[in-house]
PDB file of C-alpha atoms in Angstrom:
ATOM      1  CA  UNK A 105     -21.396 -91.525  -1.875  1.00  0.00           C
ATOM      2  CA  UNK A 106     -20.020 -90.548  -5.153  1.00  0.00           C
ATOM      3  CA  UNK A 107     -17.468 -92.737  -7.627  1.00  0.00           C
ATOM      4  CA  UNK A 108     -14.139 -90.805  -6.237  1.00  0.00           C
ATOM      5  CA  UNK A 109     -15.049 -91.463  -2.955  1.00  0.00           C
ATOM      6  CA  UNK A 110     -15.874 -95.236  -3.064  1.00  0.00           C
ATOM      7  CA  UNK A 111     -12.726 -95.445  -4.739  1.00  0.00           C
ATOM      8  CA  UNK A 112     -10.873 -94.004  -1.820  1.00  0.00           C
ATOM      9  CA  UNK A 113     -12.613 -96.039   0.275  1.00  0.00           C
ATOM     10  CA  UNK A 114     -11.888 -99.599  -1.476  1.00  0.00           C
ATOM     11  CA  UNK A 115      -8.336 -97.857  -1.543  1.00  0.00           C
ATOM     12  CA  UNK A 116      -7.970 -97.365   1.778  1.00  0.00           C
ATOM     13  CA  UNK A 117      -9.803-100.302   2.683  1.00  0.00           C
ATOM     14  CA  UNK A 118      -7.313-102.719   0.783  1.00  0.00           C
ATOM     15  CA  UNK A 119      -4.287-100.566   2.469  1.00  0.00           C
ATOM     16  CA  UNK A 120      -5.605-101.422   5.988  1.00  0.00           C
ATOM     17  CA  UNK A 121      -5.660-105.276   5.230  1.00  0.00           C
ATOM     18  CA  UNK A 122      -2.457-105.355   3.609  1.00  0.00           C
ATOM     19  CA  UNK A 123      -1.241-103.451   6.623  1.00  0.00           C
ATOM     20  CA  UNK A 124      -3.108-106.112   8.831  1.00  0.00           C
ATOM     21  CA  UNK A 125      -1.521-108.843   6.778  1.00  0.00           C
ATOM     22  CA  UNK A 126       2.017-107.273   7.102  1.00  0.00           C
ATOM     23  CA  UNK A 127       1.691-106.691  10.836  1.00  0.00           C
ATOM     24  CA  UNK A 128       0.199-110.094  11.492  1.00  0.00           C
ATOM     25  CA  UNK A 129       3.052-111.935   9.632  1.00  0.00           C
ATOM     26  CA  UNK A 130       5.674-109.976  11.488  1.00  0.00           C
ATOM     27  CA  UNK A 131       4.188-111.154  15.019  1.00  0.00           C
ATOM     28  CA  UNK A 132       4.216-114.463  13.443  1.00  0.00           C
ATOM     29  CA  UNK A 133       7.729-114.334  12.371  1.00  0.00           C
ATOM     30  CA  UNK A 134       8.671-113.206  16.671  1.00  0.00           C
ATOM     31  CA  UNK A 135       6.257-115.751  18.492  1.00  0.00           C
ATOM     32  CA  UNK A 136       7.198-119.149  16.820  1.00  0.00           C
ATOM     33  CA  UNK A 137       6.313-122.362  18.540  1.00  0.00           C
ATOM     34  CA  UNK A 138       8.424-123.698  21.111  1.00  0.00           C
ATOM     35  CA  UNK A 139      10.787-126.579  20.091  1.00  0.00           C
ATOM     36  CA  UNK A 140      10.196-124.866  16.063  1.00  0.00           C
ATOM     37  CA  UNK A 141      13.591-123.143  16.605  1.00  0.00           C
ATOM     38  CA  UNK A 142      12.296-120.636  18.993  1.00  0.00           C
ATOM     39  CA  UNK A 143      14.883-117.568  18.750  1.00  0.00           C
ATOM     40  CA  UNK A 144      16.458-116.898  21.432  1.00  0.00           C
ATOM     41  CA  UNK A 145      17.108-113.458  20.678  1.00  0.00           C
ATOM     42  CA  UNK A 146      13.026-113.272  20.483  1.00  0.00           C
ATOM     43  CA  UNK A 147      12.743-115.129  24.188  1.00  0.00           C
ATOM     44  CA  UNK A 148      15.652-112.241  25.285  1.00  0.00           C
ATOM     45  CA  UNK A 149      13.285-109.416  23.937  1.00  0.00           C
ATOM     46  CA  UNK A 150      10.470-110.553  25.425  1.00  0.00           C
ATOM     47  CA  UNK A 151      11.909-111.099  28.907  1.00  0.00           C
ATOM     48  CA  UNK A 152      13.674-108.140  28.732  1.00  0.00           C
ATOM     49  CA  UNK A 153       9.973-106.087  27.731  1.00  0.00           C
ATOM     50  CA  UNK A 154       7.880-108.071  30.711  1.00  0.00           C
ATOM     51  CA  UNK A 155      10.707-107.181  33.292  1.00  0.00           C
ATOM     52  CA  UNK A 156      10.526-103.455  32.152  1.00  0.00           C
ATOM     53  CA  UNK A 157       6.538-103.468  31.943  1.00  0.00           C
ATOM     54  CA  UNK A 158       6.176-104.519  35.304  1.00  0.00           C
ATOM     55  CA  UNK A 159       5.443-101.699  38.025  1.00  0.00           C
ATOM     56  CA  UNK A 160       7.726-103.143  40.259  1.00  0.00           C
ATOM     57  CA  UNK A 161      10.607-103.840  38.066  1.00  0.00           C
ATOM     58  CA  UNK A 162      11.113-101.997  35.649  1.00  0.00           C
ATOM     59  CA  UNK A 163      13.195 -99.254  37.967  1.00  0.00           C
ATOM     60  CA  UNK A 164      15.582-102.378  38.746  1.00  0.00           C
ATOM     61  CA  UNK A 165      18.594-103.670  37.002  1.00  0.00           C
ATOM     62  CA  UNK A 166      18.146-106.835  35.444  1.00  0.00           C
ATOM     63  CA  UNK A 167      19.939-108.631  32.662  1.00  0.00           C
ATOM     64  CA  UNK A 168      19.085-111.232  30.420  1.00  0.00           C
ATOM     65  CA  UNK A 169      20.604-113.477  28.741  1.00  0.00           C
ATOM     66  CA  UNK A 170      19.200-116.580  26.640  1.00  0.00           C
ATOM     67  CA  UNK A 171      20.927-119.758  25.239  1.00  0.00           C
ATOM     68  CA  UNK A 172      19.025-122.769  23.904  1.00  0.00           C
ATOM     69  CA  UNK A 173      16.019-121.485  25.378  1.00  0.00           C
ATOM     70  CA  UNK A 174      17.279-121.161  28.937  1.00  0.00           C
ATOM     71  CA  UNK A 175      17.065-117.787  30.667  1.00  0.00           C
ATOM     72  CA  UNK A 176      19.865-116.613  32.744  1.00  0.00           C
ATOM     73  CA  UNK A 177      19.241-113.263  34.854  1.00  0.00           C
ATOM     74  CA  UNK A 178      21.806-111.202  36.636  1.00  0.00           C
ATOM     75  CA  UNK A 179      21.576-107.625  38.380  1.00  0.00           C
ATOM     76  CA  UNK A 180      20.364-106.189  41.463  1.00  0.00           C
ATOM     77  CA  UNK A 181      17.368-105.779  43.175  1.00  0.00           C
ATOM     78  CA  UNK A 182      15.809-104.890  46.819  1.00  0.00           C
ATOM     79  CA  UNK A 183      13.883-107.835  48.038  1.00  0.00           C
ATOM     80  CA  UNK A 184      13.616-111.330  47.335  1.00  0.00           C
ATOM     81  CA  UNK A 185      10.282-111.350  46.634  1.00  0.00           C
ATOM     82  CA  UNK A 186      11.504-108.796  43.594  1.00  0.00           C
ATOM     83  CA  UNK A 187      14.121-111.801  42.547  1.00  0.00           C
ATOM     84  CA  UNK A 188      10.886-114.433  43.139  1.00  0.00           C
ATOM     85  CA  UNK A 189       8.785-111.769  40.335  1.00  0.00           C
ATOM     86  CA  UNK A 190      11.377-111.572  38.268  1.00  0.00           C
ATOM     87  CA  UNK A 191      12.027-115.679  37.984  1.00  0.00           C
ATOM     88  CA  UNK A 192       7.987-115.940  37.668  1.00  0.00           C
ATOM     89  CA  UNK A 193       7.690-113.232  34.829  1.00  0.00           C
ATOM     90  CA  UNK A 194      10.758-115.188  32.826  1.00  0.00           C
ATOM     91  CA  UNK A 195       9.098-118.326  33.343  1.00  0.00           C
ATOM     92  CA  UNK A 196       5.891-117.172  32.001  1.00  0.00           C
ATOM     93  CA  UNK A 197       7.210-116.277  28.782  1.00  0.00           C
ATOM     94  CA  UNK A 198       6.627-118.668  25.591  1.00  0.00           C
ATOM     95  CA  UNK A 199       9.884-120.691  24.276  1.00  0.00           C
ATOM     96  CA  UNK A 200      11.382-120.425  28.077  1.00  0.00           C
ATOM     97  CA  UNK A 201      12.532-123.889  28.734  1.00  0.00           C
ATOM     98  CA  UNK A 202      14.267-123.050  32.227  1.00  0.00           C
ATOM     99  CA  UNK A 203      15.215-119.882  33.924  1.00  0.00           C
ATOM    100  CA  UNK A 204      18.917-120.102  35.891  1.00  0.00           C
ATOM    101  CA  UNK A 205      18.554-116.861  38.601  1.00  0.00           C
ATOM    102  CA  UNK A 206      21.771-114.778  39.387  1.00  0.00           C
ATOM    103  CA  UNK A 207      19.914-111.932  40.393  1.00  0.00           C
ATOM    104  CA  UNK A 208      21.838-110.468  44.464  1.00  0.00           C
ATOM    105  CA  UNK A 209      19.845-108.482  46.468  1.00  0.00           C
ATOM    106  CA  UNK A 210      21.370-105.261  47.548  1.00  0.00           C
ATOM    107  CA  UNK A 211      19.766-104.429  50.949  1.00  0.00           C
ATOM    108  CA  UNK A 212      20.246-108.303  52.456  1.00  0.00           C
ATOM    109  CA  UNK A 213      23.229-108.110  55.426  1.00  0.00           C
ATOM    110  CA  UNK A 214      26.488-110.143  54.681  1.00  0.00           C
ATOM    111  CA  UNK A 215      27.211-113.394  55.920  1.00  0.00           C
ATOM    112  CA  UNK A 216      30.282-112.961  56.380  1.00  0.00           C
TER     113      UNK A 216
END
């Protein structure tokens, strides 16, 4: 290997670990520790992407909504085991403190 390409290789060696370094700080900044000041914005994102990376919810309609670190869901779904998933995936999440379900199901007959 001659001198120019060494060069570029220290170059873009250096470029990839400040890129590393900058990527790495930014997940930092997102996943605080819980009871830190956990955002709840953050916990809100991160609900929201679990409910829409799951196979069997991400074609439902589910809201989220965070305050203090308690998750409130609304929207529809088809079964309660779907509302039981959703609860489960919300509860798994890092900074969740509690997780208050308003999520109907559409199919279930009325009581009424």
């Amino acid at each position: 290997m001659d001198k120019a390409q060494s060069v570029s290789a220290r170059i873009a060696g250096a470029m990839l670990v400040a890129l590393f370094a900058f990527t790495n700080a930014a997940a930092q900044d997102k996943l605080q520790e819980k009871g830190a000041g956990f955002n709840d914005a953050v916990i809100t994102e991160l609900v929201t992407s679990a409910l829409h990376n799951d196979p069997v919810l991400r074609e439902m309609q589910i809201a989220v909504e965070t305050h203090d670190g308690v998750v409130r869901l609304s929207g529809f779904v088809d079964s309660m085991a779907q509302v039981d998933r959703a609860v489960d995936l919300a509860r798994g999440i890092e900074g969740v403190s509690h997780v208050r379900n308003s999520i109907r199901v559409t199919d279930r007959p009325s009581r009424a």
